[in-house]
Coordinates of C-alpha atoms in Angstrom, one line a residue:
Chain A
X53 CA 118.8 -49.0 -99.2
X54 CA 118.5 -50.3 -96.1
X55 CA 121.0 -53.2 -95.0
X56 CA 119.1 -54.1 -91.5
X57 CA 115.8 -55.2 -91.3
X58 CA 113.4 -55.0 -89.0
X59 CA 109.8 -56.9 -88.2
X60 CA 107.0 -56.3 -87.7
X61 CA 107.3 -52.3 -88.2
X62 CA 104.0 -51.6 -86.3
X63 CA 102.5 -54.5 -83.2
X64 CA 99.9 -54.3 -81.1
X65 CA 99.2 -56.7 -78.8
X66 CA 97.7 -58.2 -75.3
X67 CA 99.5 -58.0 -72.4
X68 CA 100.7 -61.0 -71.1
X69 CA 100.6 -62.2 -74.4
X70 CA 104.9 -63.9 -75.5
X71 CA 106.4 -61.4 -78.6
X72 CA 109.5 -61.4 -80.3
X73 CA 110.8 -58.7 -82.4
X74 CA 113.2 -59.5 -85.3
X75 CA 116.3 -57.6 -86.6
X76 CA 118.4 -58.9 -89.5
X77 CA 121.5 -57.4 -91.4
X78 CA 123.1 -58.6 -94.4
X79 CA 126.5 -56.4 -93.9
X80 CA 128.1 -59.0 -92.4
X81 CA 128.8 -57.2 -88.8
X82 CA 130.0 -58.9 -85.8
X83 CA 128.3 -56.4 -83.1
X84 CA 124.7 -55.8 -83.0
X85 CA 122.3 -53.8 -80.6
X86 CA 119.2 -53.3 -79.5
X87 CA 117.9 -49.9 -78.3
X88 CA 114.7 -48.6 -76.7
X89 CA 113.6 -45.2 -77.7
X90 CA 110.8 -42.9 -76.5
X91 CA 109.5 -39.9 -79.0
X92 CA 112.4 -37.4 -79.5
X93 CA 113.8 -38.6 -76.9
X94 CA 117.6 -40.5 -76.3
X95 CA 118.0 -44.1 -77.2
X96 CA 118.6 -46.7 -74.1
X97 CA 120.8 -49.6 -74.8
X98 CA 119.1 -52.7 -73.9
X99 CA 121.0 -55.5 -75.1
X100 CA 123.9 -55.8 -77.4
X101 CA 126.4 -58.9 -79.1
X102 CA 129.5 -58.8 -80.0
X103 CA 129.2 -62.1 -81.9
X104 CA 127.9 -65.4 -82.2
X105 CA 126.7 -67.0 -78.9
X106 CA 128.0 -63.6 -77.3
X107 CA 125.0 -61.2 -75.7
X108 CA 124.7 -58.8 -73.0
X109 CA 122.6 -56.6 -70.9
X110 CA 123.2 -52.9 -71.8
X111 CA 122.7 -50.3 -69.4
X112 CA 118.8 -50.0 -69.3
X113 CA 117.0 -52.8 -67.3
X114 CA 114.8 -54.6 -69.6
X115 CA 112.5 -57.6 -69.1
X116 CA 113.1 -59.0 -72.9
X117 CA 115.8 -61.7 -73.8
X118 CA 117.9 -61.8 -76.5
X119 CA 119.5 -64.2 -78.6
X120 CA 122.8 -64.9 -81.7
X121 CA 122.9 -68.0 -83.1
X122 CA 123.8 -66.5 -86.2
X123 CA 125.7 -63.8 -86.9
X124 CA 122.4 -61.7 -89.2
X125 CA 120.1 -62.6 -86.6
X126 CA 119.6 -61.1 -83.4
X127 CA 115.8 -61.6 -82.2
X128 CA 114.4 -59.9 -79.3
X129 CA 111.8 -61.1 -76.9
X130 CA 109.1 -60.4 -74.7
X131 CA 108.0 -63.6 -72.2
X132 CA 105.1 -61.6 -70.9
X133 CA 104.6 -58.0 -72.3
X134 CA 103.3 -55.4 -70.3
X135 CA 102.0 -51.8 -71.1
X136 CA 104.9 -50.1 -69.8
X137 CA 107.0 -52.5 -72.6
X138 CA 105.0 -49.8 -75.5
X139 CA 108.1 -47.9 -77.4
X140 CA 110.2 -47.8 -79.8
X141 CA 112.8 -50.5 -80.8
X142 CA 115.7 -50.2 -82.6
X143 CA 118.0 -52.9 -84.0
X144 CA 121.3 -52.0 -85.2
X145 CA 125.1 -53.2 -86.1
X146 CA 128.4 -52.1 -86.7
X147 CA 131.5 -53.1 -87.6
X148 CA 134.0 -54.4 -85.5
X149 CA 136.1 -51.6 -83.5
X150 CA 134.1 -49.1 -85.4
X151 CA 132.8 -46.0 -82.9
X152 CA 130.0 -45.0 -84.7
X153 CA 130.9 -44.8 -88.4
X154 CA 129.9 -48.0 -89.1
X155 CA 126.7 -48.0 -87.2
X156 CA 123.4 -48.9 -89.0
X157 CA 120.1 -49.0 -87.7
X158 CA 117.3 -50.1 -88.3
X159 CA 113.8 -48.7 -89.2
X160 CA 112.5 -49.7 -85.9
X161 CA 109.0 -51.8 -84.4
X162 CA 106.6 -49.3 -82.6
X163 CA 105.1 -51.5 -79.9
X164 CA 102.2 -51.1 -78.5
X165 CA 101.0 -52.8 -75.3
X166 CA 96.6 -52.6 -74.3
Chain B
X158 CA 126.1 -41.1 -64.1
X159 CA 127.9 -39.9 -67.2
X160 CA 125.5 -38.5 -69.7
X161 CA 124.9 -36.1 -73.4
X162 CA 122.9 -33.8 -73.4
X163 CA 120.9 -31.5 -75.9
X164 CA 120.4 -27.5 -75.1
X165 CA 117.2 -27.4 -77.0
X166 CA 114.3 -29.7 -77.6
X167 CA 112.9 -27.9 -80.4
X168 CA 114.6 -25.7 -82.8
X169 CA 112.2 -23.6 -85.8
X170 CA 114.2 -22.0 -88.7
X171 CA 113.3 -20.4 -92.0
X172 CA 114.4 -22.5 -95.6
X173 CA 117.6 -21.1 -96.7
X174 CA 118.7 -20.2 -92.8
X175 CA 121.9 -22.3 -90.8
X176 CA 121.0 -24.0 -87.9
X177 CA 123.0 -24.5 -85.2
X178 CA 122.0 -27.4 -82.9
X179 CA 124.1 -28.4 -79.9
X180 CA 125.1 -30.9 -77.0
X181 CA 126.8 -30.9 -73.8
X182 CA 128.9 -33.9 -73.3
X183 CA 129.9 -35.7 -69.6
X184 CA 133.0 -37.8 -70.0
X185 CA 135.8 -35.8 -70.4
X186 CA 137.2 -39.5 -71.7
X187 CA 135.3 -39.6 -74.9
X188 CA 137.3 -39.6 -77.5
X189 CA 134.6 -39.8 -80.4
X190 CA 131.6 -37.8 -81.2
X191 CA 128.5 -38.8 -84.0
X192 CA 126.0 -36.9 -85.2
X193 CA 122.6 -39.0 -86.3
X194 CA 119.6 -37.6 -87.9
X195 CA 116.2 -39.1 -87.1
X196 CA 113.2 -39.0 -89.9
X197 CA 110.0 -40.0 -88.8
X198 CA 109.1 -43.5 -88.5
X199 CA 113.1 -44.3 -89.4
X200 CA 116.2 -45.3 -87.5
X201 CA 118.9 -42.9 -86.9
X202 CA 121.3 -42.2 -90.2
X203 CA 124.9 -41.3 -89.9
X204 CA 125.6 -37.4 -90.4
X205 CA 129.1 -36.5 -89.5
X206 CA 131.7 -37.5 -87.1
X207 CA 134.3 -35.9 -84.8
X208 CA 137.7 -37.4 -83.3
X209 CA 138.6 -35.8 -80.1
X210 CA 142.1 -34.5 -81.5
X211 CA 140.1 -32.7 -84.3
X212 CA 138.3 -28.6 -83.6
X213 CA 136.3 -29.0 -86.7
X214 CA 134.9 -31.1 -89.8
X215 CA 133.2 -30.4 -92.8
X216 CA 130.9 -32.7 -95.0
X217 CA 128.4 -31.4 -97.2
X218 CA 126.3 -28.3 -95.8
X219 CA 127.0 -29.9 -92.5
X220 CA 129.7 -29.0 -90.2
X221 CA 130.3 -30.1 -86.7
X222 CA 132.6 -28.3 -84.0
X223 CA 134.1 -29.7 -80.7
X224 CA 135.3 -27.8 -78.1
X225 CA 137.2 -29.6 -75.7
X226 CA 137.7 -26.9 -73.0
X227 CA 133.9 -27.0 -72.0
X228 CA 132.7 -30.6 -73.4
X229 CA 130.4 -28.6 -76.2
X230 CA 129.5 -30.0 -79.5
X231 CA 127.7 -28.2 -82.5
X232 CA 126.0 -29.1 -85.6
X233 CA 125.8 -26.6 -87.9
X234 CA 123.7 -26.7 -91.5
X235 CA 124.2 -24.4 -93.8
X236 CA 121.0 -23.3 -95.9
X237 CA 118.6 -25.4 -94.0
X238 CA 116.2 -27.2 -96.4
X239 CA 112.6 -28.6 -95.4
X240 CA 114.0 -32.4 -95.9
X241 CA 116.5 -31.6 -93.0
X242 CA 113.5 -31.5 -90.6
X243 CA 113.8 -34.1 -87.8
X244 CA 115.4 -35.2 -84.8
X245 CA 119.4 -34.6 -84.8
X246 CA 120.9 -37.0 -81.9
X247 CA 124.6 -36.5 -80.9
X248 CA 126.3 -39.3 -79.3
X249 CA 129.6 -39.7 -77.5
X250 CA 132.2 -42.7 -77.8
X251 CA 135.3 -43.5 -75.5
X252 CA 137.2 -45.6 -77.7
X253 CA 139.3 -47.2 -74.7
X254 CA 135.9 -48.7 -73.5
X255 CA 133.2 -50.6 -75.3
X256 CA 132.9 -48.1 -78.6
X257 CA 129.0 -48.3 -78.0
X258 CA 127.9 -45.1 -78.1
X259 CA 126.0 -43.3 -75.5
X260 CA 123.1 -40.9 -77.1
X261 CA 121.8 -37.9 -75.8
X262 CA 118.4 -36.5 -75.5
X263 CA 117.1 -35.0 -79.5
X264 CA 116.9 -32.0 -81.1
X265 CA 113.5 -31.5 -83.2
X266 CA 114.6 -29.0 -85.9
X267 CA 111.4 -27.8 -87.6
X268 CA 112.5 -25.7 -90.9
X269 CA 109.4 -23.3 -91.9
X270 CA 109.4 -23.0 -96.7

């Protein structure tokens, strides 16, 4: 059962056209993350909040913007998407001081950019 | 920079074999050491985890070495089943920095019936 949600699962849009991606969890978690991932390969850490009104950049450059006005809610956005914007995104959380146990992610959107 | 790293992109064993998938790791500083497991068209799902002051751990058919000495982690699963196909992702913690961890490149594991 799946405590973080993710929408839309599947996008395909226009570029240039404004998108955002949206990632809620109902556990509760203080820290939450957003990661890019292409086909079998690693996830890139785009963004990540360790609380309300807390975000930061994570170690792969990323046009999008993020947002956490609430502690479920961590929306992602696109001002302006472009083709090379088409991947994988994964939303997840974990627990506060947690290394990894308490990490959940996610089913992920699969963006596609034409 | 510091990075994991997988030996094998692709790994094909016959139902009923173990499989051994592994990882090089970077930071001689991290302290904490995941194992995910990647179905198609999901996120990432907990397997097992490994503190740095531990050799080994057990779960269920799953057990995961570390080896210190030359920054190598394995995942080993005993009498692979077809539903353990996918993508196996280690991923590597230092507990005195952020705790975010930092994931390597998969391992497809492809078990034949």
């Amino acid at each position: 059962e799946a405590d973080i949600y993710q929408t839309p699962r599947y996008l395909v849009i226009g570029t240039g056209k404004k998108i955002t991606l949206e990632c809620s969890q109902t556990m509760g978690h203080d820290k939450m993350y957003w990661y890019q991932q292409d086909p079998g390969m690693e996830l890139h850490l785009i963004h990540y909040s360790y609380g309300v009104n807390s975000t930061e950049k994570g170690d792969l450059s990323s046009e999008s913007t993020v947002s956490r006005i609430r502690t479920e809610h961590f929306p992602l956005t696109l001002e302006s998407a472009r083709p090379s914007h088409t991947s994988q995104y994964l939303c997840a959380s974990s627990e506060w001081g947690q290394g990894g146990y308490g990490y959940t992610f996610g089913s992920g959107t699969r963006l596609t950019v034409v | 920079g510091e990075s994991v790293g997988l030996h094998l992109p692709t790994l094909s064993v016959q139902e009923g074999d173990n499989s051994i998938i592994n990882c090089a790791y970077s930071n001689s500083a991290s302290d904490y050491f995941i194992w995910y497991k990647q179905e198609s068209g999901k996120g990432p799902q907990f397997i097992i985890d490994i503190r740095s002051n531990m050799d080994k751990r057990q779960g269920q058919r799953v057990t995961v070495l570390l080896n210190k000495t030359v920054k190598h982690l394995s995942l080993q699963i005993a009498a692979t089943q077809p539903g353990d196909s996918a993508v196996y992702f280690c991923a590597e913690t230092f507990s005195g920095g952020s705790y975010i961890p930092t994931f390597g490149r998969g391992t497809s594991l492809i078990v034949h019936p």
